[in-house]
Coordinates of C-alpha atoms in Angstrom, one line a residue:
Chain A
M815 CA 11.9 21.2 8.5
N816 CA 10.2 22.0 5.3
L817 CA 10.7 20.1 2.0
H818 CA 13.3 22.6 0.7
E819 CA 15.3 22.4 3.9
V820 CA 15.3 18.6 3.8
S821 CA 16.4 18.6 0.2
R822 CA 19.3 20.9 1.1
L823 CA 20.3 18.9 4.1
L824 CA 20.5 15.7 2.0
E825 CA 22.3 17.5 -0.8
G826 CA 19.4 16.3 -3.0
S827 CA 17.1 17.5 -5.7
I828 CA 13.4 17.9 -5.8
L829 CA 12.3 16.0 -8.9
T830 CA 8.7 17.1 -9.1
E831 CA 7.9 20.4 -10.8
S832 CA 5.2 21.6 -8.5
R833 CA 7.8 21.5 -5.7
R834 CA 5.6 22.3 -2.6
E835 CA 8.8 23.4 -0.8
D836 CA 6.9 24.7 2.2
I837 CA 5.3 21.4 3.3
E838 CA 6.4 20.4 6.7
I839 CA 8.4 17.2 7.0
D840 CA 8.2 16.1 10.7
R841 CA 7.8 12.3 10.5
A842 CA 9.4 9.7 8.4
Y843 CA 9.5 6.0 7.7
A844 CA 12.4 4.3 6.0
V845 CA 11.9 1.0 4.2
D846 CA 12.5 -0.9 0.9
L847 CA 9.8 -3.6 1.2
L848 CA 6.4 -2.5 0.0
S849 CA 4.4 -4.6 2.4
D850 CA 6.2 -3.0 5.3
V851 CA 5.2 0.4 3.9
L852 CA 1.6 -0.8 3.8
A853 CA 1.8 -1.6 7.5
L854 CA 2.0 2.2 8.1
T855 CA -0.7 3.7 10.2
D856 CA 0.5 7.3 10.1
E857 CA -0.9 9.3 7.2
R858 CA 1.3 12.3 7.5
T859 CA 4.6 10.6 7.0
T860 CA 7.4 10.9 4.6
L861 CA 8.6 7.7 2.9
I862 CA 12.3 7.2 2.6
T863 CA 13.2 4.3 0.2
G864 CA 15.7 2.9 -2.3
N865 CA 12.9 1.0 -4.0
I866 CA 12.2 2.5 -7.4
S867 CA 9.6 0.0 -8.6
P868 CA 6.5 1.5 -10.2
Q869 CA 4.5 0.5 -7.2
V870 CA 6.1 2.9 -4.8
V871 CA 4.2 6.0 -5.9
R872 CA 1.0 3.9 -6.0
V873 CA 1.5 2.8 -2.5
A874 CA 2.3 6.4 -1.4
D875 CA -1.0 7.5 -3.1
I876 CA -3.0 4.8 -1.3
L877 CA -1.5 5.7 2.1
N878 CA -1.7 9.5 1.7
V879 CA 2.1 9.8 2.2
I880 CA 3.1 13.4 1.9
A881 CA 6.5 13.1 0.3
I882 CA 8.9 10.5 -1.0
I883 CA 12.7 10.6 -0.6
F884 CA 14.6 8.2 -2.9
V885 CA 18.1 7.4 -1.5
R886 CA 21.3 5.8 -2.7
G887 CA 21.1 7.7 -6.0
K888 CA 18.2 5.5 -7.1
R889 CA 16.2 7.6 -9.5
P890 CA 12.6 6.7 -10.2
S891 CA 11.4 6.5 -13.8
D892 CA 10.1 9.7 -15.5
S893 CA 6.6 8.1 -15.6
A894 CA 6.7 7.6 -11.8
I895 CA 7.8 11.2 -11.3
S896 CA 4.9 12.4 -13.6
Y897 CA 2.5 10.2 -11.7
A898 CA 3.6 11.6 -8.4
E899 CA 3.3 15.1 -9.9
T900 CA -0.4 14.5 -10.8
L901 CA -1.0 13.3 -7.2
G902 CA 0.7 16.3 -5.7
I903 CA 3.3 14.1 -3.9
P904 CA 6.8 15.8 -4.1
I905 CA 9.9 13.6 -4.6
I906 CA 13.4 14.3 -3.3
W907 CA 16.3 12.4 -4.8
T908 CA 19.6 12.1 -2.9
K909 CA 22.8 10.1 -3.4
K910 CA 23.1 9.6 0.4
T911 CA 22.5 6.2 1.9
M912 CA 19.4 5.3 3.7
F913 CA 21.3 5.3 7.0
E914 CA 22.8 8.7 6.4
T915 CA 19.5 10.1 5.3
C916 CA 17.8 8.9 8.4
G917 CA 20.6 10.1 10.7
L918 CA 20.6 13.5 9.2
M919 CA 16.9 13.9 9.3
Y920 CA 16.6 12.6 12.9
A921 CA 19.4 14.9 14.0
N922 CA 17.4 17.8 12.6
G923 CA 14.2 17.0 14.4
V924 CA 12.3 14.5 12.2
R925 CA 10.8 11.7 14.2
P926 CA 9.6 8.2 13.5
C927 CA 6.0 7.9 12.4
K928 CA 3.6 5.8 14.4
N929 CA 3.4 2.3 13.1
R930 CA 1.3 -0.7 13.8
P931 CA 3.0 -2.8 16.5
M932 CA 4.6 -5.9 15.2
A933 CA 5.0 -9.1 17.2
A934 CA 8.0 -9.1 19.5
P935 CA 10.8 -11.4 18.5
E936 CA 11.0 -14.7 20.5
G937 CA 13.8 -15.5 22.8
Chain B
M147 CA -14.7 -0.5 -14.0
Q148 CA -17.9 0.6 -12.3
E149 CA -21.1 -1.3 -13.0
P150 CA -24.3 0.7 -13.4
T151 CA -26.7 0.4 -10.5
H152 CA -30.0 2.1 -9.6
G153 CA -29.5 3.4 -6.1
G154 CA -28.5 0.1 -4.5
P155 CA -25.0 -1.0 -3.6
R156 CA -22.3 0.0 -6.1
R157 CA -20.1 -2.7 -7.5
L158 CA -16.6 -2.1 -8.8
V159 CA -14.9 -4.8 -10.7
H160 CA -11.2 -4.8 -11.7
H161 CA -9.4 -7.6 -13.6
V162 CA -5.8 -8.1 -12.8
R163 CA -3.3 -9.9 -15.0
A164 CA -0.7 -12.4 -13.7
G165 CA 2.9 -11.2 -13.9
D166 CA 1.9 -7.6 -15.0
I167 CA 4.3 -5.9 -12.7
E168 CA 4.3 -2.7 -14.7
H169 CA 0.6 -2.1 -14.0
G170 CA 0.4 -3.8 -10.6
G171 CA -1.2 -1.4 -8.0
L172 CA -3.0 0.8 -10.5
A173 CA -6.3 -0.9 -9.9
S174 CA -6.0 -0.4 -6.2
A175 CA -5.1 3.3 -6.5
Q176 CA -8.2 3.6 -8.7
I177 CA -10.4 1.7 -6.3
K178 CA -9.3 4.1 -3.5
R179 CA -10.2 7.1 -5.7
Q180 CA -13.5 5.5 -6.7
L181 CA -14.5 4.9 -3.1
S182 CA -13.7 8.5 -2.2
G183 CA -15.8 9.6 -5.1
L184 CA -18.7 7.5 -3.7
G185 CA -18.5 9.3 -0.4
V186 CA -16.5 6.7 1.6
A187 CA -14.6 8.3 4.4
P188 CA -10.8 8.9 3.7
Q189 CA -9.8 6.5 6.5
D190 CA -12.0 3.7 5.1
A191 CA -10.9 4.4 1.5
R192 CA -7.3 4.1 2.6
R193 CA -7.9 0.8 4.4
A194 CA -9.8 -0.5 1.3
G195 CA -6.9 0.7 -0.9
I196 CA -4.4 -1.3 1.3
I197 CA -6.5 -4.4 1.1
A198 CA -7.0 -4.1 -2.6
F199 CA -3.2 -3.4 -3.2
E200 CA -2.1 -6.4 -1.3
G201 CA -4.7 -8.6 -3.0
E202 CA -3.8 -7.1 -6.4
M203 CA -0.1 -7.8 -6.0
N204 CA -0.8 -11.3 -4.8
L205 CA -2.7 -11.8 -8.1
V206 CA 0.2 -10.3 -10.1
V207 CA 2.9 -12.3 -8.3
Y208 CA 1.3 -15.6 -7.4
S209 CA -1.8 -16.4 -9.5
T210 CA -1.7 -18.6 -12.5
N211 CA -4.1 -16.6 -14.8
G212 CA -4.7 -13.4 -12.9
G213 CA -7.9 -12.7 -11.1
T214 CA -10.5 -10.3 -10.1
I215 CA -11.0 -7.6 -7.4
T216 CA -14.6 -6.9 -6.7
V217 CA -15.6 -4.1 -4.3
T218 CA -19.2 -3.6 -3.2
V219 CA -20.1 -0.4 -1.5
S220 CA -23.3 -0.1 0.5
E221 CA -24.5 2.5 3.0
K222 CA -22.7 0.9 5.9
L223 CA -20.2 -1.5 4.4
V224 CA -17.4 -1.8 1.9
D225 CA -16.9 -5.5 0.9
I226 CA -13.8 -6.5 -1.0
E227 CA -13.4 -9.9 -2.8
V228 CA -10.1 -10.9 -4.3
A229 CA -10.4 -14.2 -6.3
D230 CA -8.3 -16.3 -8.6
E231 CA -8.4 -19.7 -10.1
G232 CA -5.1 -21.0 -8.9
P233 CA -2.7 -22.3 -7.9
G234 CA -4.1 -22.1 -4.4
I235 CA -2.4 -21.8 -1.0
E236 CA -1.0 -25.0 0.5
D237 CA -0.9 -23.9 4.2
I238 CA -3.1 -21.0 5.0
D239 CA -2.0 -20.7 8.6
L240 CA 1.6 -20.5 7.4
A241 CA 0.7 -17.9 4.8
L242 CA -0.9 -15.8 7.5
T243 CA 2.3 -15.8 9.6
P244 CA 4.0 -12.4 9.5
G245 CA 7.3 -12.7 7.6
F246 CA 6.4 -15.9 5.7
S247 CA 6.7 -15.6 2.0
T248 CA 6.9 -17.8 -1.1
A249 CA 7.6 -14.9 -3.4
P250 CA 9.8 -15.7 -6.4
S251 CA 13.2 -14.0 -6.5
W252 CA 12.1 -11.6 -9.3
A253 CA 9.3 -10.3 -7.0
R254 CA 11.7 -10.0 -4.0
E255 CA 14.1 -7.9 -6.1
L256 CA 11.2 -5.4 -6.7
G257 CA 10.5 -5.1 -3.0
F258 CA 7.8 -7.7 -2.6
G259 CA 7.9 -10.8 -0.5
A260 CA 8.1 -9.2 3.0
G261 CA 5.6 -11.8 4.1
M262 CA 3.2 -9.2 5.3
G263 CA 0.6 -9.2 2.5
L264 CA -2.1 -11.3 4.1
C265 CA -1.4 -9.8 7.5
N266 CA -1.9 -6.3 6.1
I267 CA -5.2 -7.4 4.5
Q268 CA -6.3 -8.9 7.8
A269 CA -5.2 -5.9 9.9
N270 CA -7.2 -3.5 7.7
A271 CA -10.4 -5.5 7.6
D272 CA -13.1 -5.6 10.2
W273 CA -14.0 -9.1 9.0
F274 CA -11.8 -11.4 7.0
E275 CA -12.2 -14.8 5.4
I276 CA -9.9 -16.8 3.2
H277 CA -10.7 -19.9 1.3
S278 CA -8.1 -21.7 -0.8
H279 CA -7.7 -25.1 -2.4
I280 CA -4.8 -26.3 -4.4
G281 CA -5.9 -26.5 -8.0
S282 CA -9.1 -24.5 -7.7
G283 CA -7.7 -21.2 -6.4
T284 CA -8.0 -18.6 -3.6
R285 CA -10.9 -16.4 -2.5
I286 CA -10.3 -13.6 0.0
L287 CA -13.3 -11.8 1.4
C288 CA -13.0 -8.7 3.5
R289 CA -15.5 -6.3 5.0
I290 CA -14.9 -2.8 6.2
E291 CA -17.6 -1.3 8.5
R292 CA -17.7 2.3 7.3
R293 CA -16.2 4.8 9.7
R294 CA -16.2 2.4 12.7
H295 CA -12.5 1.5 12.6
D296 CA -10.9 0.5 15.8
A297 CA -7.2 -0.3 15.3
S298 CA -7.0 -2.4 18.5
G299 CA -10.3 -4.3 18.0
H300 CA -10.4 -8.0 17.5
R301 CA -11.2 -9.1 13.9
P302 CA -12.5 -12.6 13.5
T303 CA -10.8 -14.8 10.8
T304 CA -12.2 -17.8 9.0
R305 CA -10.1 -20.1 6.9
T306 CA -10.9 -23.2 5.0

């Protein structure tokens, strides 16, 4: 799916002006904790998050994330949107929950990104 | 900030203020861009950016008076030092345990405190050292061997 199709699927809006609607969204990672985002090894992933701290777009920049989807109606600040704009990282904003967002995207062919393996839980 | 040099290693120095959540992470994003501008491969610049970001946010969230990130770029290496003057880490082994965090509640509410900061630093460095003493502060030293990253490779750790 491309960015435009994902936005429609999630009944969302693309907040960045240079909308890059044709970029392909084929992998995603959903998380609110920034250090978990930084454990990502896959550069061509889309970040799904309800975290609207100013650091989210900075982390996306460092990791070469291709797009950010803000869920649960959490709207990033105008300055974060402008910053993403300058970096060429499109932002989708949806009122759907993270669970629903992930479910809809998975059902439409988006797959998990590769991630660094974590230690298995004990027991 | 980029210090002038004459053909030798390049040294980038960024000062980070304690508690400055609004600007936290900007220095690291700038470091990544500076490294790319100096010809460091994208993969290595990304790894350096991750190390710098985790170090920077540690300075913002935990340090008493902020600290400094110093990046030295030479032909084969990127060296990153994150240093502060306190409060120091009580138990380094515990701090290196995935999931362990002493982040205050205000930081957790902003999405920090996953307990992965030092682990992420270690995982992205080819060589990693941490020195910390209560009262005198913490110094993290990391080295990236340029364009020789092996994600599964063993990375030695020294702690004092």
